[in-house]
CSV table of C-alpha atoms in Angstrom, one decimal:
chain,number,residue,atom,x,y,z
A,638,UNK,CA,62.1,108.9,107.7
A,639,UNK,CA,60.5,105.4,107.3
A,640,UNK,CA,57.9,103.4,109.3
A,641,UNK,CA,55.4,104.6,111.8
A,642,UNK,CA,55.9,103.7,115.5
A,643,UNK,CA,53.6,100.7,115.0
A,644,UNK,CA,55.4,99.6,111.8
A,645,UNK,CA,58.8,100.0,113.5
A,646,UNK,CA,57.6,97.8,116.4
A,647,UNK,CA,56.4,95.1,114.1
A,648,UNK,CA,59.7,95.3,112.1
A,649,UNK,CA,61.8,95.0,115.3
A,650,UNK,CA,59.7,92.1,116.6
A,651,UNK,CA,60.2,90.1,113.4
A,652,UNK,CA,63.9,91.0,113.3
A,653,UNK,CA,64.4,89.8,116.9
A,654,UNK,CA,62.7,86.5,116.0
A,655,UNK,CA,65.0,85.9,113.1
A,656,UNK,CA,68.3,87.2,114.6
A,657,UNK,CA,70.5,85.2,116.8
A,658,UNK,CA,73.0,86.7,119.3
A,659,UNK,CA,76.4,86.5,117.7
A,660,UNK,CA,79.6,87.0,119.8
A,661,UNK,CA,81.5,88.6,117.0
A,662,UNK,CA,78.8,90.4,115.1
A,663,UNK,CA,76.9,93.4,116.4
A,664,UNK,CA,73.6,94.5,114.9
A,665,UNK,CA,72.4,98.1,115.2
A,666,UNK,CA,69.2,99.7,114.0
A,667,UNK,CA,68.5,103.4,113.8
A,668,UNK,CA,64.8,104.2,113.8
A,669,UNK,CA,63.4,107.7,113.7
A,670,UNK,CA,62.9,109.7,116.9
A,671,UNK,CA,59.3,108.8,117.7
A,672,UNK,CA,60.1,105.1,117.7
A,673,UNK,CA,63.2,105.2,119.9
A,674,UNK,CA,61.6,105.2,123.3
A,675,UNK,CA,59.0,102.5,122.7
A,676,UNK,CA,61.6,100.3,120.9
A,677,UNK,CA,64.0,100.7,123.7
A,678,UNK,CA,61.5,98.9,125.9
A,679,UNK,CA,61.0,96.1,123.3
A,680,UNK,CA,64.6,95.5,122.2
A,681,UNK,CA,66.8,92.6,123.3
A,682,UNK,CA,70.2,94.3,123.6
A,683,UNK,CA,72.0,90.9,123.5
A,684,UNK,CA,70.8,90.7,119.9
A,685,UNK,CA,70.3,94.2,118.6
A,686,UNK,CA,71.4,97.7,119.8
A,687,UNK,CA,69.7,101.1,119.0
A,688,UNK,CA,71.2,104.1,117.3
A,689,UNK,CA,69.8,107.6,116.7
A,690,UNK,CA,70.0,109.1,113.2
A,691,UNK,CA,71.2,112.4,114.5
A,692,UNK,CA,71.1,114.7,117.6
A,693,UNK,CA,71.7,118.3,118.6
A,694,UNK,CA,75.1,119.0,120.2
A,695,UNK,CA,73.6,121.4,122.8
A,696,UNK,CA,72.8,119.5,126.0
A,697,UNK,CA,69.7,121.6,126.8
A,698,UNK,CA,68.1,125.0,126.1
A,699,UNK,CA,65.8,126.9,123.8
A,700,UNK,CA,66.2,124.8,120.6
A,701,UNK,CA,62.7,124.1,119.5
A,702,UNK,CA,62.3,120.9,117.7
A,703,UNK,CA,65.8,119.6,118.5
A,704,UNK,CA,66.7,116.4,120.4
A,705,UNK,CA,70.0,116.4,122.4
A,706,UNK,CA,72.4,113.7,123.1
A,707,UNK,CA,71.7,114.2,126.7
A,708,UNK,CA,68.0,113.3,126.1
A,709,UNK,CA,69.1,110.2,124.2
A,710,UNK,CA,71.4,108.9,127.0
A,711,UNK,CA,70.1,105.6,128.2
A,712,UNK,CA,67.9,105.1,125.1
A,713,UNK,CA,70.6,104.5,122.5
A,714,UNK,CA,74.1,103.1,122.3
A,715,UNK,CA,75.1,104.8,119.1
A,716,UNK,CA,74.3,107.9,117.0
A,717,UNK,CA,75.0,108.8,113.4
A,718,UNK,CA,76.9,112.1,113.1
A,719,UNK,CA,77.4,113.9,109.8
A,720,UNK,CA,75.3,111.6,107.6
A,721,UNK,CA,75.4,112.8,104.0
A,722,UNK,CA,71.7,113.7,104.0
A,723,UNK,CA,72.2,115.7,107.2
A,724,UNK,CA,75.1,117.5,105.5
A,725,UNK,CA,73.4,118.1,102.2
A,726,UNK,CA,69.7,118.5,103.0
A,727,UNK,CA,69.9,120.1,106.4
A,728,UNK,CA,73.1,122.0,105.9
A,729,UNK,CA,74.9,120.7,108.9
A,730,UNK,CA,78.3,122.4,109.1
A,731,UNK,CA,81.7,121.0,110.0
A,732,UNK,CA,81.3,122.9,113.3
A,733,UNK,CA,78.0,121.2,114.0
A,734,UNK,CA,79.5,117.8,113.3
A,735,UNK,CA,82.6,118.1,115.4
A,736,UNK,CA,80.4,119.5,118.2
A,737,UNK,CA,78.1,116.5,117.8
A,738,UNK,CA,81.0,114.0,118.1
A,739,UNK,CA,82.1,115.7,121.4
A,740,UNK,CA,78.5,115.8,122.7
A,741,UNK,CA,78.0,112.1,122.0
A,742,UNK,CA,81.1,111.1,123.8
A,743,UNK,CA,80.4,113.2,126.9
A,744,UNK,CA,77.0,111.5,127.1
A,745,UNK,CA,78.4,108.0,126.8
A,746,UNK,CA,77.0,107.5,123.3
A,747,UNK,CA,79.3,106.1,120.6
A,748,UNK,CA,79.3,108.4,117.6
A,749,UNK,CA,79.4,107.0,114.1
A,750,UNK,CA,81.1,109.7,112.0
A,751,UNK,CA,79.9,109.5,108.5
A,752,UNK,CA,82.2,110.9,105.8
A,753,UNK,CA,82.1,110.8,102.0
A,754,UNK,CA,82.5,112.7,98.8
A,755,UNK,CA,79.9,113.8,96.3
A,756,UNK,CA,79.9,112.7,92.7
A,757,UNK,CA,81.3,116.1,91.6
A,758,UNK,CA,84.1,115.9,94.1
A,759,UNK,CA,84.8,112.3,93.0
A,760,UNK,CA,84.9,113.2,89.3
A,761,UNK,CA,87.3,116.2,89.9
A,762,UNK,CA,89.7,114.2,92.0
A,763,UNK,CA,88.9,115.9,95.3
A,764,UNK,CA,88.1,112.7,97.2
A,765,UNK,CA,91.1,112.6,99.5
A,766,UNK,CA,91.0,116.3,100.3
A,767,UNK,CA,87.3,116.1,101.2
A,768,UNK,CA,87.8,113.0,103.3
A,769,UNK,CA,90.8,114.5,105.1
A,770,UNK,CA,88.8,117.6,106.0
A,771,UNK,CA,85.7,115.7,107.1
A,772,UNK,CA,87.6,113.1,109.1
A,773,UNK,CA,90.1,115.4,110.9
A,774,UNK,CA,87.5,118.2,111.2
A,775,UNK,CA,85.0,115.9,112.8
A,776,UNK,CA,87.5,114.7,115.4
A,777,UNK,CA,89.1,118.0,116.1
A,778,UNK,CA,87.3,118.7,119.4
A,779,UNK,CA,88.2,115.4,121.1
A,780,UNK,CA,91.4,114.0,122.6
A,781,UNK,CA,93.5,111.3,120.8
A,782,UNK,CA,92.3,108.8,123.5
A,783,UNK,CA,88.7,109.6,122.6
A,784,UNK,CA,89.3,109.0,118.9
A,785,UNK,CA,89.4,105.3,119.7
A,786,UNK,CA,85.8,105.5,120.9
A,787,UNK,CA,84.5,106.8,117.5
A,788,UNK,CA,83.3,104.6,114.6
A,789,UNK,CA,84.1,105.9,111.1
A,790,UNK,CA,81.7,105.2,108.3
A,791,UNK,CA,82.7,105.9,104.7
A,792,UNK,CA,79.7,106.5,102.5
A,793,UNK,CA,80.5,107.9,99.1
A,794,UNK,CA,77.5,109.9,98.1
A,795,UNK,CA,77.8,108.9,94.5
A,796,UNK,CA,77.3,105.2,95.5
A,797,UNK,CA,74.2,105.6,97.6
A,798,UNK,CA,71.2,103.8,96.1
A,799,UNK,CA,68.9,106.8,96.4
A,800,UNK,CA,71.3,109.0,94.4
A,801,UNK,CA,70.5,109.6,90.8
A,802,UNK,CA,73.0,107.7,88.6
A,803,UNK,CA,74.5,105.9,91.6
A,804,UNK,CA,77.1,103.2,90.8
A,805,UNK,CA,78.7,100.6,93.0
A,806,UNK,CA,82.1,101.4,94.4
A,807,UNK,CA,84.6,98.7,93.5
A,808,UNK,CA,86.5,96.8,96.3
A,809,UNK,CA,89.7,98.4,95.0
A,810,UNK,CA,88.3,101.9,95.4
A,811,UNK,CA,87.1,101.2,98.9
A,812,UNK,CA,90.3,99.5,99.9
A,813,UNK,CA,92.3,102.5,98.8
A,814,UNK,CA,90.1,104.8,100.8
A,815,UNK,CA,90.3,102.7,103.9
A,816,UNK,CA,94.1,102.5,103.7
A,817,UNK,CA,94.1,106.3,103.4
A,818,UNK,CA,91.9,106.8,106.3
A,819,UNK,CA,93.8,104.5,108.6
A,820,UNK,CA,97.1,106.0,107.5
A,821,UNK,CA,95.7,109.5,108.2
A,822,UNK,CA,94.6,108.5,111.7
A,823,UNK,CA,98.0,107.0,112.5
A,824,UNK,CA,99.9,110.0,111.2
A,825,UNK,CA,97.7,112.4,113.1
A,826,UNK,CA,97.1,110.6,116.4
A,827,UNK,CA,99.9,108.0,116.5
A,828,UNK,CA,99.8,104.5,115.3
A,829,UNK,CA,99.0,103.0,118.7
A,830,UNK,CA,95.4,102.0,119.0
A,831,UNK,CA,94.4,103.8,115.7
A,832,UNK,CA,94.3,100.4,113.9
A,833,UNK,CA,91.5,99.4,116.3
A,834,UNK,CA,89.2,102.3,115.2
A,835,UNK,CA,86.3,100.5,113.4
A,836,UNK,CA,85.6,101.5,109.8
A,837,UNK,CA,82.3,100.8,108.2
A,838,UNK,CA,81.3,101.0,104.5
A,839,UNK,CA,78.0,102.3,103.3
A,840,UNK,CA,76.9,102.7,99.7
A,841,UNK,CA,74.1,100.5,98.1
A,842,UNK,CA,74.9,97.6,100.4
A,843,UNK,CA,72.7,94.6,99.8
A,844,UNK,CA,72.8,90.8,100.3
A,845,UNK,CA,74.6,90.3,96.9
A,846,UNK,CA,77.6,92.5,97.6
A,847,UNK,CA,77.7,92.5,101.5
A,848,UNK,CA,80.1,89.6,101.6
A,849,UNK,CA,82.5,91.2,99.2
A,850,UNK,CA,82.6,94.5,101.1
A,851,UNK,CA,83.2,92.7,104.4
A,852,UNK,CA,86.2,90.9,103.1
A,853,UNK,CA,88.0,94.2,102.1
A,854,UNK,CA,91.0,94.5,104.4
A,855,UNK,CA,90.3,97.2,107.0
A,856,UNK,CA,86.5,97.1,106.8
A,857,UNK,CA,84.9,96.1,110.1
A,858,UNK,CA,81.2,96.4,109.2
A,859,UNK,CA,78.5,97.9,107.0
A,860,UNK,CA,76.2,101.0,107.2
A,861,UNK,CA,73.2,99.5,105.5
A,862,UNK,CA,70.6,101.9,103.9
A,863,UNK,CA,67.5,101.0,101.9
A,864,UNK,CA,68.2,97.2,102.1
A,865,UNK,CA,67.7,97.5,105.9
A,866,UNK,CA,64.1,98.4,105.4
A,867,UNK,CA,63.4,95.0,104.0
A,868,UNK,CA,63.6,92.5,106.9
A,869,UNK,CA,64.6,89.5,104.8
A,870,UNK,CA,67.4,91.4,103.1
A,871,UNK,CA,68.7,92.8,106.4
A,872,UNK,CA,68.7,89.4,108.1
A,873,UNK,CA,70.5,87.9,105.1
A,874,UNK,CA,73.2,90.6,105.5
A,875,UNK,CA,73.5,89.7,109.2
A,876,UNK,CA,74.0,86.0,108.3
A,877,UNK,CA,76.5,86.9,105.7
A,878,UNK,CA,78.5,89.0,108.3
A,879,UNK,CA,78.5,86.0,110.6
A,880,UNK,CA,79.8,83.7,107.9
A,881,UNK,CA,82.6,86.2,107.0
A,882,UNK,CA,83.6,86.5,110.7
A,883,UNK,CA,83.7,82.7,111.0
């Protein structure tokens, strides 16, 4: 919940000026709802794509204050589903999240399924159980073929910069989780094509650690939080991603 519509427009204008179109690196920004429509007219989709931060899984109806995936169709290419703040602050349930994944796909929007354990779950050794439930639960209403159309984002809640006492996750920790997630997908849906499901990492990503995270085997990209609000830092991360891909 950052930037007014005017501020978001200025931010995007500067970002478009500083960002080149890369063949192997895709840049996506997720502004708040009031900015999506005007920014969709301003954006150069060869350089940057738009994502929504969330959406309601019902296509239409009496849901005051909600925005559906159907209403977002044509405005955005992606939508976050199950972000940790939506789970914790807005009490989105597993049912809401799996319905959101299905709704995104039927409206030709690529869902970014966010999963991650809390600090308490991490301390008590519940990480793998939590991630298994969140991953398979989020994908339970779609076909194995459609699983390949979903992006998975691992964001350990204890490593997010806005979390009290947050610490950085080590490359070893992240690598173990990514291996677990990919193995779980292969065992559940078959190995064919599951290795092609993109996996992102999000958790206090900034220009000083982005390169290290991007070189972890199995990581295809980053879910950038507070650093994305600072244009210079975000463009630095984009350039780092390009160098890693090269």
